[in-house]
CSV table of C-alpha atoms and ligand atoms in Angstrom, one decimal:
chain,number,residue,atom,x,y,z
A,1,MET,CA,-116.9,102.6,-91.7
A,2,ASN,CA,-119.8,100.7,-90.1
A,3,ILE,CA,-118.9,98.0,-87.6
A,4,PRO,CA,-122.0,95.8,-87.0
A,5,PHE,CA,-121.3,95.1,-83.3
A,6,PRO,CA,-120.6,97.2,-80.2
A,7,VAL,CA,-116.8,97.3,-80.3
A,8,LYS,CA,-115.7,97.7,-76.7
A,9,GLU,CA,-118.5,95.6,-75.2
A,10,THR,CA,-117.8,92.7,-77.6
A,11,ILE,CA,-114.0,92.8,-77.0
A,12,ASP,CA,-114.5,92.9,-73.3
A,13,SER,CA,-116.9,90.0,-73.2
A,14,ARG,CA,-114.9,87.6,-75.5
A,15,ARG,CA,-113.0,84.8,-73.9
A,16,SER,CA,-111.6,81.6,-75.5
A,17,ALA,CA,-114.0,78.8,-74.9
A,18,ARG,CA,-112.8,75.2,-74.7
A,19,SER,CA,-116.0,73.5,-73.8
A,20,TYR,CA,-119.0,73.5,-76.1
A,21,LYS,CA,-122.5,72.1,-76.3
A,22,LEU,CA,-122.6,69.5,-79.0
A,23,THR,CA,-125.4,71.2,-80.9
A,24,ALA,CA,-125.2,72.9,-84.3
A,25,VAL,CA,-125.2,76.6,-84.5
A,26,ASP,CA,-128.5,78.1,-85.5
A,27,ARG,CA,-128.5,78.3,-89.3
A,28,ASP,CA,-129.6,82.0,-89.3
A,29,ILE,CA,-126.5,82.8,-87.3
A,30,ILE,CA,-124.3,80.8,-89.6
A,31,SER,CA,-125.8,82.8,-92.5
A,32,SER,CA,-125.2,86.1,-90.7
A,33,ILE,CA,-121.6,85.2,-90.2
A,34,LYS,CA,-121.2,84.3,-93.9
A,35,ASP,CA,-122.9,87.6,-94.9
A,36,PHE,CA,-120.5,89.4,-92.6
A,37,VAL,CA,-117.5,87.7,-94.1
A,38,ASN,CA,-118.6,88.5,-97.6
A,39,SER,CA,-119.3,92.2,-96.9
A,40,MET,CA,-116.3,92.8,-94.6
A,41,GLU,CA,-114.5,95.9,-95.6
A,42,VAL,CA,-110.8,96.2,-94.6
A,43,THR,CA,-108.6,98.9,-96.2
A,44,PHE,CA,-105.8,96.5,-97.3
A,45,GLU,CA,-105.7,93.8,-100.0
A,46,HIS,CA,-105.8,90.2,-98.6
A,47,ASN,CA,-106.3,86.7,-99.7
A,48,VAL,CA,-107.7,85.2,-96.5
A,49,GLU,CA,-110.4,82.6,-97.0
A,50,ILE,CA,-112.8,81.5,-94.3
A,51,ARG,CA,-113.8,77.9,-94.7
A,52,PHE,CA,-116.7,76.4,-92.7
A,53,PHE,CA,-116.5,72.7,-91.9
A,54,ASN,CA,-118.1,70.1,-89.7
A,55,ALA,CA,-116.2,68.1,-87.1
A,56,ASP,CA,-116.7,64.6,-85.6
A,57,PRO,CA,-117.0,64.6,-81.8
A,58,THR,CA,-115.6,61.1,-81.6
A,59,LYS,CA,-112.3,62.0,-83.2
A,60,THR,CA,-109.5,64.3,-81.9
A,61,LEU,CA,-109.1,67.5,-83.8
A,62,TYR,CA,-108.5,69.9,-80.9
A,63,PRO,CA,-106.1,68.6,-78.2
A,64,LEU,CA,-108.1,67.9,-74.9
A,65,MET,CA,-111.4,69.1,-76.3
A,66,ILE,CA,-114.4,67.5,-77.9
A,67,SER,CA,-115.2,69.3,-81.2
A,68,PRO,CA,-118.6,70.9,-81.6
A,69,PRO,CA,-120.3,70.4,-85.0
A,70,ASP,CA,-119.4,73.8,-86.5
A,71,ASN,CA,-115.9,75.0,-87.1
A,72,ILE,CA,-114.0,77.4,-89.2
A,73,ALA,CA,-110.6,77.3,-90.9
A,74,PHE,CA,-108.7,80.4,-91.8
A,75,MET,CA,-106.8,79.8,-95.0
A,76,SER,CA,-103.9,81.7,-96.6
A,77,GLU,CA,-100.4,81.5,-98.0
A,78,THR,CA,-97.8,81.0,-95.3
A,79,ASP,CA,-95.5,84.1,-95.7
A,80,ILE,CA,-95.4,86.4,-92.8
A,81,ILE,CA,-97.7,89.1,-94.2
A,82,SER,CA,-100.4,86.6,-95.3
A,83,ILE,CA,-100.5,84.9,-91.9
A,84,SER,CA,-100.6,88.2,-90.1
A,85,LYS,CA,-103.6,89.2,-92.3
A,86,VAL,CA,-105.3,85.9,-91.2
A,87,GLY,CA,-105.1,87.3,-87.6
A,88,PHE,CA,-106.6,90.6,-88.6
A,89,VAL,CA,-109.4,89.3,-90.8
A,90,GLY,CA,-110.1,86.2,-88.6
A,91,GLU,CA,-110.5,88.2,-85.4
A,92,LEU,CA,-113.2,90.4,-87.1
A,93,LEU,CA,-115.1,87.2,-87.6
A,94,VAL,CA,-114.4,86.0,-84.1
A,95,LEU,CA,-115.8,89.3,-82.7
A,96,PHE,CA,-118.8,89.3,-84.9
A,97,ALA,CA,-119.6,85.7,-83.8
A,98,GLN,CA,-119.2,86.8,-80.2
A,99,SER,CA,-121.7,89.6,-80.7
A,100,LYS,CA,-124.2,86.9,-81.8
A,101,GLY,CA,-123.7,84.8,-78.6
A,102,ILE,CA,-121.3,82.3,-80.3
A,103,SER,CA,-118.1,81.3,-78.6
A,104,THR,CA,-114.8,80.6,-80.3
A,105,CYS,CA,-111.2,79.8,-79.6
A,106,TRP,CA,-108.3,80.4,-81.9
A,107,TYR,CA,-106.3,77.1,-82.3
A,108,GLY,CA,-102.8,77.1,-83.8
A,109,HIS,CA,-102.2,73.6,-82.6
A,110,TYR,CA,-104.8,71.1,-84.0
A,111,LYS,CA,-104.5,67.6,-85.5
A,112,LEU,CA,-103.6,68.3,-89.1
A,113,SER,CA,-104.4,64.7,-90.3
A,114,GLU,CA,-107.9,65.0,-88.8
A,115,LEU,CA,-108.5,68.5,-90.4
A,116,GLU,CA,-107.4,67.1,-93.7
A,117,ARG,CA,-109.8,64.2,-93.4
A,118,LEU,CA,-112.7,66.5,-92.5
A,119,MET,CA,-111.7,69.3,-94.9
A,120,PRO,CA,-109.3,68.2,-97.6
A,121,HIS,CA,-107.2,71.2,-98.5
A,122,LEU,CA,-103.5,70.1,-98.8
A,123,ARG,CA,-102.1,69.7,-102.4
A,124,SER,CA,-100.0,66.6,-101.8
A,125,ALA,CA,-98.4,64.3,-99.3
A,126,ASP,CA,-95.4,66.6,-99.3
A,127,ASP,CA,-97.6,69.4,-97.9
A,128,PHE,CA,-98.6,67.0,-95.1
A,129,LYS,CA,-94.9,66.1,-94.4
A,130,GLU,CA,-93.9,69.7,-94.2
A,131,ALA,CA,-96.0,69.9,-91.1
A,132,ASN,CA,-94.4,66.7,-89.7
A,133,MET,CA,-95.0,67.3,-86.0
A,134,GLY,CA,-98.7,66.3,-86.6
A,135,TYR,CA,-100.2,69.4,-85.0
A,136,GLY,CA,-100.9,72.8,-86.6
A,137,TYR,CA,-99.9,73.7,-90.1
A,138,SER,CA,-96.1,73.8,-89.7
A,139,LYS,CA,-93.1,73.9,-87.4
A,140,GLY,CA,-90.9,75.0,-90.2
A,141,ILE,CA,-91.0,76.6,-93.6
A,142,THR,CA,-94.0,75.6,-95.8
A,143,THR,CA,-95.4,76.6,-99.2
A,144,GLY,CA,-98.8,76.9,-100.7
A,145,ARG,CA,-102.1,77.9,-99.2
A,146,ARG,CA,-103.0,76.2,-96.0
A,147,ALA,CA,-105.3,76.3,-93.0
A,148,ILE,CA,-103.3,78.6,-90.7
A,149,CYS,CA,-105.5,78.4,-87.6
A,150,ILE,CA,-108.9,77.0,-86.9
A,151,THR,CA,-111.7,77.7,-84.4
A,152,PRO,CA,-114.7,75.9,-83.1
A,153,ILE,CA,-117.9,78.0,-83.3
A,154,GLY,CA,-120.6,77.1,-80.9
A,155,TYR,CA,-122.4,77.5,-77.7
A,156,TYR,CA,-120.3,77.6,-74.6
A,157,ASP,CA,-121.0,74.8,-72.1
A,158,ASP,CA,-119.7,75.5,-68.6
A,159,SER,CA,-121.0,72.1,-67.2
A,160,GLY,CA,-118.2,70.5,-69.2
A,161,LEU,CA,-115.4,72.6,-67.7
A,162,ARG,CA,-112.5,70.5,-66.5
A,163,LEU,CA,-112.0,70.6,-62.8
A,164,MET,CA,-108.7,72.4,-63.3
A,165,ASP,CA,-110.4,75.1,-65.4
A,166,ARG,CA,-113.0,75.6,-62.6
A,167,MET,CA,-110.3,75.8,-60.0
A,168,THR,CA,-108.3,78.3,-61.9
A,169,ASN,CA,-111.4,80.1,-63.1
A,170,LYS,CA,-109.9,79.9,-66.6
A,171,LYS,CA,-113.0,80.9,-68.4
A,172,PHE,CA,-113.0,84.3,-66.8
A,173,SER,CA,-109.3,85.0,-66.4
A,174,PHE,CA,-108.3,88.0,-68.5
A,175,LYS,CA,-104.7,88.6,-67.5
A,176,ARG,CA,-103.2,91.3,-69.7
A,177,LYS,CA,-100.1,93.5,-69.6
A,178,LYS,CA,-100.7,97.2,-69.0
A,179,ILE,CA,-100.3,99.6,-71.9
A,180,GLU,CA,-97.1,101.1,-70.4
A,181,GLU,CA,-95.5,97.7,-70.5
A,182,LEU,CA,-96.3,97.3,-74.2
A,183,LEU,CA,-94.7,100.5,-75.4
A,184,GLU,CA,-91.4,100.3,-77.2
A,185,ASN,CA,-90.5,103.6,-75.6
A,186,GLN,CA,-92.2,104.0,-72.2
A,187,ASN,CA,-91.7,107.8,-72.3
A,188,ASP,CA,-94.3,107.9,-75.1
A,189,TYR,CA,-97.1,107.3,-72.7
A,190,LYS,CA,-97.5,110.9,-71.7
A,191,ASN,CA,-97.9,112.0,-75.3
A,192,LEU,CA,-100.8,109.7,-76.1
A,193,SER,CA,-104.3,111.1,-76.6
A,194,GLU,CA,-107.3,109.7,-74.9
A,195,ASP,CA,-108.5,108.2,-78.2
A,196,VAL,CA,-105.1,106.5,-78.9
A,197,LEU,CA,-105.1,105.1,-75.3
A,198,TYR,CA,-108.6,103.8,-75.8
A,199,ALA,CA,-107.5,102.0,-79.0
A,200,LEU,CA,-104.4,100.6,-77.3
A,201,ASP,CA,-106.5,99.4,-74.4
A,202,LEU,CA,-108.6,97.3,-76.8
A,203,GLY,CA,-105.4,96.2,-78.5
A,204,ARG,CA,-103.9,94.8,-75.3
A,205,LYS,CA,-107.0,92.8,-74.7
A,206,ALA,CA,-106.5,90.8,-77.9
A,207,PRO,CA,-106.1,87.0,-77.6
A,208,SER,CA,-102.7,85.5,-78.2
A,209,ALA,CA,-101.3,82.0,-78.3
A,210,ALA,CA,-100.4,80.9,-74.7
A,211,ASN,CA,-101.5,84.5,-73.8
A,212,ALA,CA,-98.0,85.6,-74.7
A,213,GLN,CA,-99.0,89.2,-75.6
A,214,MET,CA,-96.0,89.6,-77.8
A,215,TRP,CA,-97.1,92.9,-79.4
A,216,ARG,CA,-95.3,96.1,-78.8
A,217,PHE,CA,-96.6,99.6,-79.7
A,218,ALA,CA,-94.6,102.5,-81.1
A,219,PHE,CA,-95.4,105.7,-82.9
A,220,GLU,CA,-94.4,107.6,-86.0
A,221,ASP,CA,-95.5,110.8,-87.7
A,222,ASP,CA,-95.9,112.9,-84.5
A,223,PHE,CA,-98.1,110.2,-82.8
A,224,LYS,CA,-100.5,110.1,-85.8
A,225,THR,CA,-99.4,106.6,-86.8
A,226,ILE,CA,-99.4,103.6,-84.4
A,227,THR,CA,-97.1,100.7,-85.2
A,228,ILE,CA,-97.8,97.2,-83.9
A,229,ALA,CA,-95.2,94.5,-84.2
A,230,MET,CA,-93.4,91.9,-82.1
A,231,PRO,CA,-89.9,92.7,-80.9
A,232,VAL,CA,-87.1,91.9,-83.4
A,233,GLY,CA,-85.9,88.3,-82.9
A,234,TYR,CA,-88.9,87.4,-80.7
A,235,LYS,CA,-89.5,83.6,-80.4
A,236,HIS,CA,-91.9,81.6,-78.3
A,237,PHE,CA,-90.9,78.0,-77.4
A,238,LYS,CA,-94.3,76.6,-78.2
A,239,TRP,CA,-95.9,78.9,-80.8
A,240,GLU,CA,-94.2,79.2,-84.2
A,241,HIS,CA,-96.4,81.9,-85.8
A,242,PRO,CA,-96.7,84.9,-83.6
A,243,ASN,CA,-97.3,87.2,-86.6
A,244,VAL,CA,-100.9,85.8,-86.6
A,245,ASP,CA,-101.3,87.3,-83.1
A,246,ILE,CA,-99.9,90.6,-84.2
A,247,GLY,CA,-102.6,90.9,-86.9
A,248,ILE,CA,-105.2,90.1,-84.2
A,249,CYS,CA,-104.0,92.9,-82.0
A,250,ALA,CA,-103.9,95.3,-85.0
A,251,SER,CA,-107.5,94.6,-85.7
A,252,HIS,CA,-108.5,95.5,-82.1
A,253,VAL,CA,-106.6,98.8,-82.4
A,254,TRP,CA,-108.2,99.6,-85.7
A,255,LEU,CA,-111.6,98.9,-84.3
A,256,GLY,CA,-110.9,101.1,-81.3
A,257,LEU,CA,-110.0,104.1,-83.6
A,258,ILE,CA,-113.1,103.5,-85.8
A,259,ASP,CA,-115.2,103.4,-82.5
A,260,LYS,CA,-113.8,106.9,-81.7
A,261,GLY,CA,-114.9,108.2,-85.1
A,262,TYR,CA,-111.6,108.0,-87.1
A,263,ASP,CA,-111.2,106.4,-90.6
A,264,PRO,CA,-107.8,104.8,-89.9
A,265,GLN,CA,-105.5,103.8,-92.8
A,266,VAL,CA,-103.9,100.4,-92.4
A,267,THR,CA,-100.8,99.0,-94.0
A,268,VAL,CA,-98.6,96.0,-93.1
A,269,SER,CA,-95.0,95.3,-94.2
A,270,ASP,CA,-92.3,92.8,-93.6
A,271,ASP,CA,-89.4,94.2,-91.5
A,272,SER,CA,-86.7,91.9,-90.2
A,273,GLY,CA,-88.9,88.8,-90.4
A,274,ARG,CA,-91.8,90.5,-88.6
A,275,ALA,CA,-95.1,91.8,-89.8
A,276,VAL,CA,-95.2,95.5,-88.9
A,277,TRP,CA,-98.7,97.0,-88.9
A,278,ARG,CA,-99.1,100.8,-89.3
A,279,ILE,CA,-102.4,102.3,-88.4
A,280,GLY,CA,-102.7,106.0,-89.3
A,281,ILE,CA,-105.3,108.4,-88.0
B,1,FMN,C1,-103.1,82.6,-82.8
B,1,FMN,C2,-103.6,81.9,-81.5
B,1,FMN,C3,-103.4,80.5,-81.4
B,1,FMN,C4,-104.0,79.8,-80.3
B,1,FMN,N1,-103.8,78.5,-80.2
B,1,FMN,C5,-104.4,77.8,-79.1
B,1,FMN,C6,-104.2,76.4,-79.1
B,1,FMN,O1,-103.6,75.8,-80.0
B,1,FMN,N2,-104.8,75.8,-78.0
B,1,FMN,C7,-105.5,76.5,-77.0
B,1,FMN,O2,-106.0,75.9,-76.1
B,1,FMN,N3,-105.6,77.8,-77.1
B,1,FMN,C8,-105.1,78.5,-78.1
B,1,FMN,N4,-105.2,79.9,-78.2
B,1,FMN,C9,-106.0,80.6,-77.2
B,1,FMN,C10,-105.1,81.4,-76.2
B,1,FMN,O3,-104.6,80.5,-75.2
B,1,FMN,C11,-106.0,82.5,-75.5
B,1,FMN,O4,-106.4,83.4,-76.5
B,1,FMN,C12,-105.2,83.3,-74.4
B,1,FMN,O5,-104.8,82.4,-73.3
B,1,FMN,C13,-106.0,84.5,-73.8
B,1,FMN,O6,-107.2,84.0,-73.3
B,1,FMN,P1,-108.6,84.6,-73.8
B,1,FMN,O7,-108.6,84.3,-75.3
B,1,FMN,O8,-109.6,83.9,-73.1
B,1,FMN,O9,-108.6,86.1,-73.6
B,1,FMN,C14,-104.7,80.6,-79.3
B,1,FMN,C15,-104.8,82.0,-79.4
B,1,FMN,C16,-104.3,82.6,-80.5
B,1,FMN,C17,-104.5,84.1,-80.7
């Protein structure tokens, strides 16, 4: 498997950007992102569609942020497995963009009516009502294909940082739990190989909504299979779709193993309302 960017360096340098220059992304870079999407090889079936759209800086799409011209919507069905695959596939795009000097930020909460105006994608007024809180795709159960998350793609602009962001140095904060805290069974730590620890270290650096880091790691098959899932019954009071984040984390672990020369097999299944990713080496 050939990953067209340096895995660790790209993951270590990515941060969510919430301030962008209002200039369009170089067309060659947009083409390279499109080529990457079309040639992306993952070892599981998926139905995730990446849709590019332009935003209007005078209208609110992202809360508290002016939209840069170029943006992407990650589209899929809304069952648990499909939205988790959005995380996995979408994060590969995010990292590829990062390696080209393009900033991103996953947004689960965006103004749905403005997205629909810019990029009509809902089937009916009922689709819109299902997401009746106005932000994001849904607070409850929905049907059909939808934009699950969106991201701006553009050039980071630190002169536009809000005072609060400067004071808290938000752009560069990278607070993450330690691997030990993310193991379902802490006693497993001593049995993990250097390569598995390398992959889990990249996994723990994944972005998650409100930086909740709801992923937990466990092992099967004499430590030859890593499982990644949220705890049974996990709920976050602000983010309704944490299985997206689990897919993001799984993509980092997968990339870490590829970086160490493995050809990891990936499956994802629904277990107690959670997406459970299994990555076998
Ligand atoms: C699925 C998902 C949804 C997110 N939704 C939002 C959002 O609606 N608004 C926002 O400002 N940030 C959002 N974020 C960005 C997270 O807050 C950010 O990834 C996290 O705080 C970690 O910071 P980092 O990405 O800079 O490492 C989202 C991230 C993920 C993975």
